[in-house]
Tab-separated table of C-alpha atoms and ligand atoms in Angstrom:
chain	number	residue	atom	x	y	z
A	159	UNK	CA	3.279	5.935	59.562
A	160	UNK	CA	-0.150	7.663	59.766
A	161	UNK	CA	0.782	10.176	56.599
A	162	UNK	CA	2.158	6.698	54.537
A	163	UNK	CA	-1.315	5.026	55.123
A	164	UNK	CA	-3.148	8.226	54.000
A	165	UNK	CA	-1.161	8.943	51.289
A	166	UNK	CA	-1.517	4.957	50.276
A	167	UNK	CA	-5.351	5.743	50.789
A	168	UNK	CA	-5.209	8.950	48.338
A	169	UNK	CA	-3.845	7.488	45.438
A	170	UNK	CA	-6.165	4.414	46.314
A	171	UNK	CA	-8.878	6.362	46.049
A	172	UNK	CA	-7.333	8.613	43.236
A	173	UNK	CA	-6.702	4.923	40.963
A	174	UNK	CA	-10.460	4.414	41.331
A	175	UNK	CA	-11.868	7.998	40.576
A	176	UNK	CA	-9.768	7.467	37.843
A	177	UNK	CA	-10.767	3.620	36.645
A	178	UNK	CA	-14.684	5.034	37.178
A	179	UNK	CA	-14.296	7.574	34.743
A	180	UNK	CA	-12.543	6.143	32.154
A	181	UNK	CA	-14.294	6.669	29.455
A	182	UNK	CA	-12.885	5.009	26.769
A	183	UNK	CA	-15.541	3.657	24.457
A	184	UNK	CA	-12.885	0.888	23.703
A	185	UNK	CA	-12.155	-0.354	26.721
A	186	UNK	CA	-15.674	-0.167	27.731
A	187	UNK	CA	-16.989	-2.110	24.605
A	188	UNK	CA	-14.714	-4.356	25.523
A	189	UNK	CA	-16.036	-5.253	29.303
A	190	UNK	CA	-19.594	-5.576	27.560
A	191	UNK	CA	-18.471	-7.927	25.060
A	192	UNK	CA	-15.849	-9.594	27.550
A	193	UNK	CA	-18.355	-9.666	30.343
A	194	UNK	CA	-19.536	-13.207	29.246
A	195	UNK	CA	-17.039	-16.171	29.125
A	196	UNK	CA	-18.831	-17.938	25.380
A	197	UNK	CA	-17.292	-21.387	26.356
A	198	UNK	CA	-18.759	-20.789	30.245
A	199	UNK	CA	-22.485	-20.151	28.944
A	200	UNK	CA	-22.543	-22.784	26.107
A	201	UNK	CA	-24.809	-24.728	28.828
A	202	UNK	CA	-26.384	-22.246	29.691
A	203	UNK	CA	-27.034	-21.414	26.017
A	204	UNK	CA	-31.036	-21.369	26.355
A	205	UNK	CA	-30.724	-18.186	28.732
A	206	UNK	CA	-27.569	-16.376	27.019
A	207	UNK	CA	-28.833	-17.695	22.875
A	208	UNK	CA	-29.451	-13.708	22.594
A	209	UNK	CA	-26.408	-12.598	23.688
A	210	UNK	CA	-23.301	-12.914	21.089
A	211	UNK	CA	-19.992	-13.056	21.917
A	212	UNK	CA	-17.446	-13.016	19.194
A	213	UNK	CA	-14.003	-12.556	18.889
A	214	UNK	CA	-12.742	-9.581	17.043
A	215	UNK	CA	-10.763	-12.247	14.424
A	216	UNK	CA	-14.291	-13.796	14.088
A	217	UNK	CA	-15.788	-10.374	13.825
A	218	UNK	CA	-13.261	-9.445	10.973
A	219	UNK	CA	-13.824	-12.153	8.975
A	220	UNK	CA	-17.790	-12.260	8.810
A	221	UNK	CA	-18.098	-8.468	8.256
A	222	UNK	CA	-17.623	-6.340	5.542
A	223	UNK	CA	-14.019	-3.842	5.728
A	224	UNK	CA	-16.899	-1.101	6.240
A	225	UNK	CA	-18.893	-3.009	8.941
A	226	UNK	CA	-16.296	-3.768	11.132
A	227	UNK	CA	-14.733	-0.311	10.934
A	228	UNK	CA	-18.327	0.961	12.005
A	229	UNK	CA	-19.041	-1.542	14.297
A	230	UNK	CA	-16.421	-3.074	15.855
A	231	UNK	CA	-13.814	0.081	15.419
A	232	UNK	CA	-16.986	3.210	16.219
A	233	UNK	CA	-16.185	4.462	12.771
A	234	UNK	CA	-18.496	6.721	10.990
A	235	UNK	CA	-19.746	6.670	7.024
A	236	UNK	CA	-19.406	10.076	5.567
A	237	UNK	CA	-23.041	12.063	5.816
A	238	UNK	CA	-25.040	11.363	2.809
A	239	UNK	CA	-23.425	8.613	1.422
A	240	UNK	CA	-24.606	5.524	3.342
A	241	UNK	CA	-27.358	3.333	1.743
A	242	UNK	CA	-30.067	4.577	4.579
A	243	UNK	CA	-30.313	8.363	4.945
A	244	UNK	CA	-32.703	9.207	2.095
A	245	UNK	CA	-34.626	5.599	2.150
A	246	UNK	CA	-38.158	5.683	3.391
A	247	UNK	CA	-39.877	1.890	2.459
A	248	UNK	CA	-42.094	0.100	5.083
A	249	UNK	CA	-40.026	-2.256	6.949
A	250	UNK	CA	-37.435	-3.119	9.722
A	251	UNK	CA	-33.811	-1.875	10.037
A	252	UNK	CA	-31.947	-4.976	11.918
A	253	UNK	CA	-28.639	-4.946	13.054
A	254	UNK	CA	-26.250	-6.105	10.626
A	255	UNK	CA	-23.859	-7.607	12.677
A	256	UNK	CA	-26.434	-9.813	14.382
A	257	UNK	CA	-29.591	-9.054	12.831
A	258	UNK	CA	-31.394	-8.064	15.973
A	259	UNK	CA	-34.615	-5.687	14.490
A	260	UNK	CA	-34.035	-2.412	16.188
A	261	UNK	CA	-35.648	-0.008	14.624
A	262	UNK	CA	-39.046	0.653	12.432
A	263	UNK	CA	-39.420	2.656	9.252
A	264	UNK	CA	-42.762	3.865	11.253
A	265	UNK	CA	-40.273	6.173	13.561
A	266	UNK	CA	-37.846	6.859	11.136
A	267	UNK	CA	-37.914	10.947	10.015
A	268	UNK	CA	-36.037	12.880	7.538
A	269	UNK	CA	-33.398	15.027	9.786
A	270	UNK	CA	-31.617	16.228	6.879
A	271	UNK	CA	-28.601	15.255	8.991
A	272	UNK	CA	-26.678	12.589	6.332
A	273	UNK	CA	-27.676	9.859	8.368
A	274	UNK	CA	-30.713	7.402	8.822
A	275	UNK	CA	-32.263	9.051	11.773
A	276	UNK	CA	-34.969	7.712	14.024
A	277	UNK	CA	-37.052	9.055	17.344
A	278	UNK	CA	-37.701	5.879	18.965
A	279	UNK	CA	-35.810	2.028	18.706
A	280	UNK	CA	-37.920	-0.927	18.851
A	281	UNK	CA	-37.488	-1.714	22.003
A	282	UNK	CA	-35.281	0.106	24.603
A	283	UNK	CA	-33.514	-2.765	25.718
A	284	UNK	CA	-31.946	-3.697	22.554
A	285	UNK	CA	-29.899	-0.858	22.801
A	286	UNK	CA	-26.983	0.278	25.159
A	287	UNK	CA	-26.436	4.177	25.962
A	288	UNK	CA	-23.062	4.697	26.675
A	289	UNK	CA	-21.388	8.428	26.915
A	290	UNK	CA	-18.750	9.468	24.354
A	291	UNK	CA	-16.542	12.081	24.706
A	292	UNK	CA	-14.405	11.612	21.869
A	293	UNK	CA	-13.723	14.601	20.117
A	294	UNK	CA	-14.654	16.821	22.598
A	295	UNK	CA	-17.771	16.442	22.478
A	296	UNK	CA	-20.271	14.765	25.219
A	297	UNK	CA	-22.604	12.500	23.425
A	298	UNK	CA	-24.748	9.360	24.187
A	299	UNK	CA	-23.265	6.480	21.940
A	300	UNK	CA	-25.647	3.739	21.013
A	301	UNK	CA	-24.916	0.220	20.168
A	302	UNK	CA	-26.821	-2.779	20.014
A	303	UNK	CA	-27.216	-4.528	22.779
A	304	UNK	CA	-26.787	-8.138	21.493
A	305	UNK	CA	-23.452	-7.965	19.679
A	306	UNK	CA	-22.048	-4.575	21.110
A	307	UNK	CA	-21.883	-3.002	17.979
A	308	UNK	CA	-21.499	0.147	17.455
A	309	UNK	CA	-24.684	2.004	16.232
A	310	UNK	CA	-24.234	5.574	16.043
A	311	UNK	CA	-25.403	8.310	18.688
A	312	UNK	CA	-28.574	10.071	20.194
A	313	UNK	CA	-29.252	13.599	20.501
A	314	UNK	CA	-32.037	15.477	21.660
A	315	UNK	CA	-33.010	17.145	18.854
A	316	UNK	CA	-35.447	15.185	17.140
A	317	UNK	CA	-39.277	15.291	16.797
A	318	UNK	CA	-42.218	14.320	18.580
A	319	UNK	CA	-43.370	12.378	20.853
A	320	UNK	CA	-39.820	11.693	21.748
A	321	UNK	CA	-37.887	14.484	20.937
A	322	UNK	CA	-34.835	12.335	20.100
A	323	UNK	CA	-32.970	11.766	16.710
A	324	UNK	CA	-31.270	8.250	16.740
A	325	UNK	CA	-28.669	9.128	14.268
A	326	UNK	CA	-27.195	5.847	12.825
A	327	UNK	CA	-24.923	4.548	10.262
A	328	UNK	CA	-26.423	2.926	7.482
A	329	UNK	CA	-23.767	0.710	7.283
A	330	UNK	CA	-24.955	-0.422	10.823
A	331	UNK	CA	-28.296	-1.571	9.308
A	332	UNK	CA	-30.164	-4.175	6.934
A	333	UNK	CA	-32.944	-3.573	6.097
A	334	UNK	CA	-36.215	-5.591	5.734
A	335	UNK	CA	-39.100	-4.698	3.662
A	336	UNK	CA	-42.412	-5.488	5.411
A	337	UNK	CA	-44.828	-7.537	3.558
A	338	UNK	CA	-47.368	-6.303	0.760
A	339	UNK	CA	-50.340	-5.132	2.235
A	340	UNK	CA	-52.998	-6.578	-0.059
B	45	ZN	ZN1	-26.256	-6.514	16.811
């Protein structure tokens, strides 16, 4: 009886080493954008306003084909080719599945990477770190944190003061030209 409850315990214990490190970006976007019931919070909307919950149906039919397969599917727009990399105007880069402002031209560098690359969001809280290890690689995902979607990554090869590169997919960003300084 004693070796049935221990080997119950094991596998117990096995199931939940294994449910903590699942790390499939999937199912985890999904618990972030699942974690709020929308039709619970609607009277609560003053708190939660920020926080967007959408369907992926709803998702697919306000994006573009190339925004949701960036941001709702973690896609990636071939290096060079996105409408950010090589685009260096005063302004704001916002989210463009929400339109949060996340990041500003001031901290954006040229990393020669393909990619619109920054050292420093907005504001650290508008963003969620996750780990990726897709393609066998470890890196730090980053999405946005009021819609969930998907960004691009972070690395730790980028300039001063920070020494990061936010590497993100255009197609993750609008952008709004700041105002004419007169
Ligand atoms: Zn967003």
């Amino acid at each position: 009886m004693k070796k049935i409850i221990l080997t119950f315990g094991i596998s117990l214990f096995a199931a939940f080493a294994i449910h903590v490190a699942s790390t499939n970006p999937e199912a985890n976007l999904k618990k972030i954008t699942n974690i709020s019931n929308p039709d619970s919070l609607k009277e609560k909307s003053d708190l939660m306003e920020s926080k967007i919950n959408k369907t992926e149906q709803e998702w697919k039919n306000e994006l573009t084909p190339e925004e949701y397969y960036v941001l709702r599917e973690k896609g990636t727009e071939r290096a060079y080719t996105g409408e950010f990399w090589n685009h260096f105007e005063d302004g704001v880069y916002k989210c463009s599945g929400c339109g949060e402002p996340l990041f500003s031209s001031e901290t954006k560098f040229n990393s020669h990477c393909g990619w619109p690359s920054y050292f420093q969001p907005i504001d650290k809280s508008k963003i969620i770190y996750q780990e990726d290890r897709s393609y066998g690689m470890i890196r730090t995902e980053v999405m946005c944190a009021r819609c969930g979607g998907h960004l691009g990554h972070v690395f730790d090869d980028g300039p001063k003061p920070t020494g990061l590169r936010y590497c993100i997919n255009s197609v993750s960003l609008d952008f709004e030209k700041a105002a004419e300084k007169k």
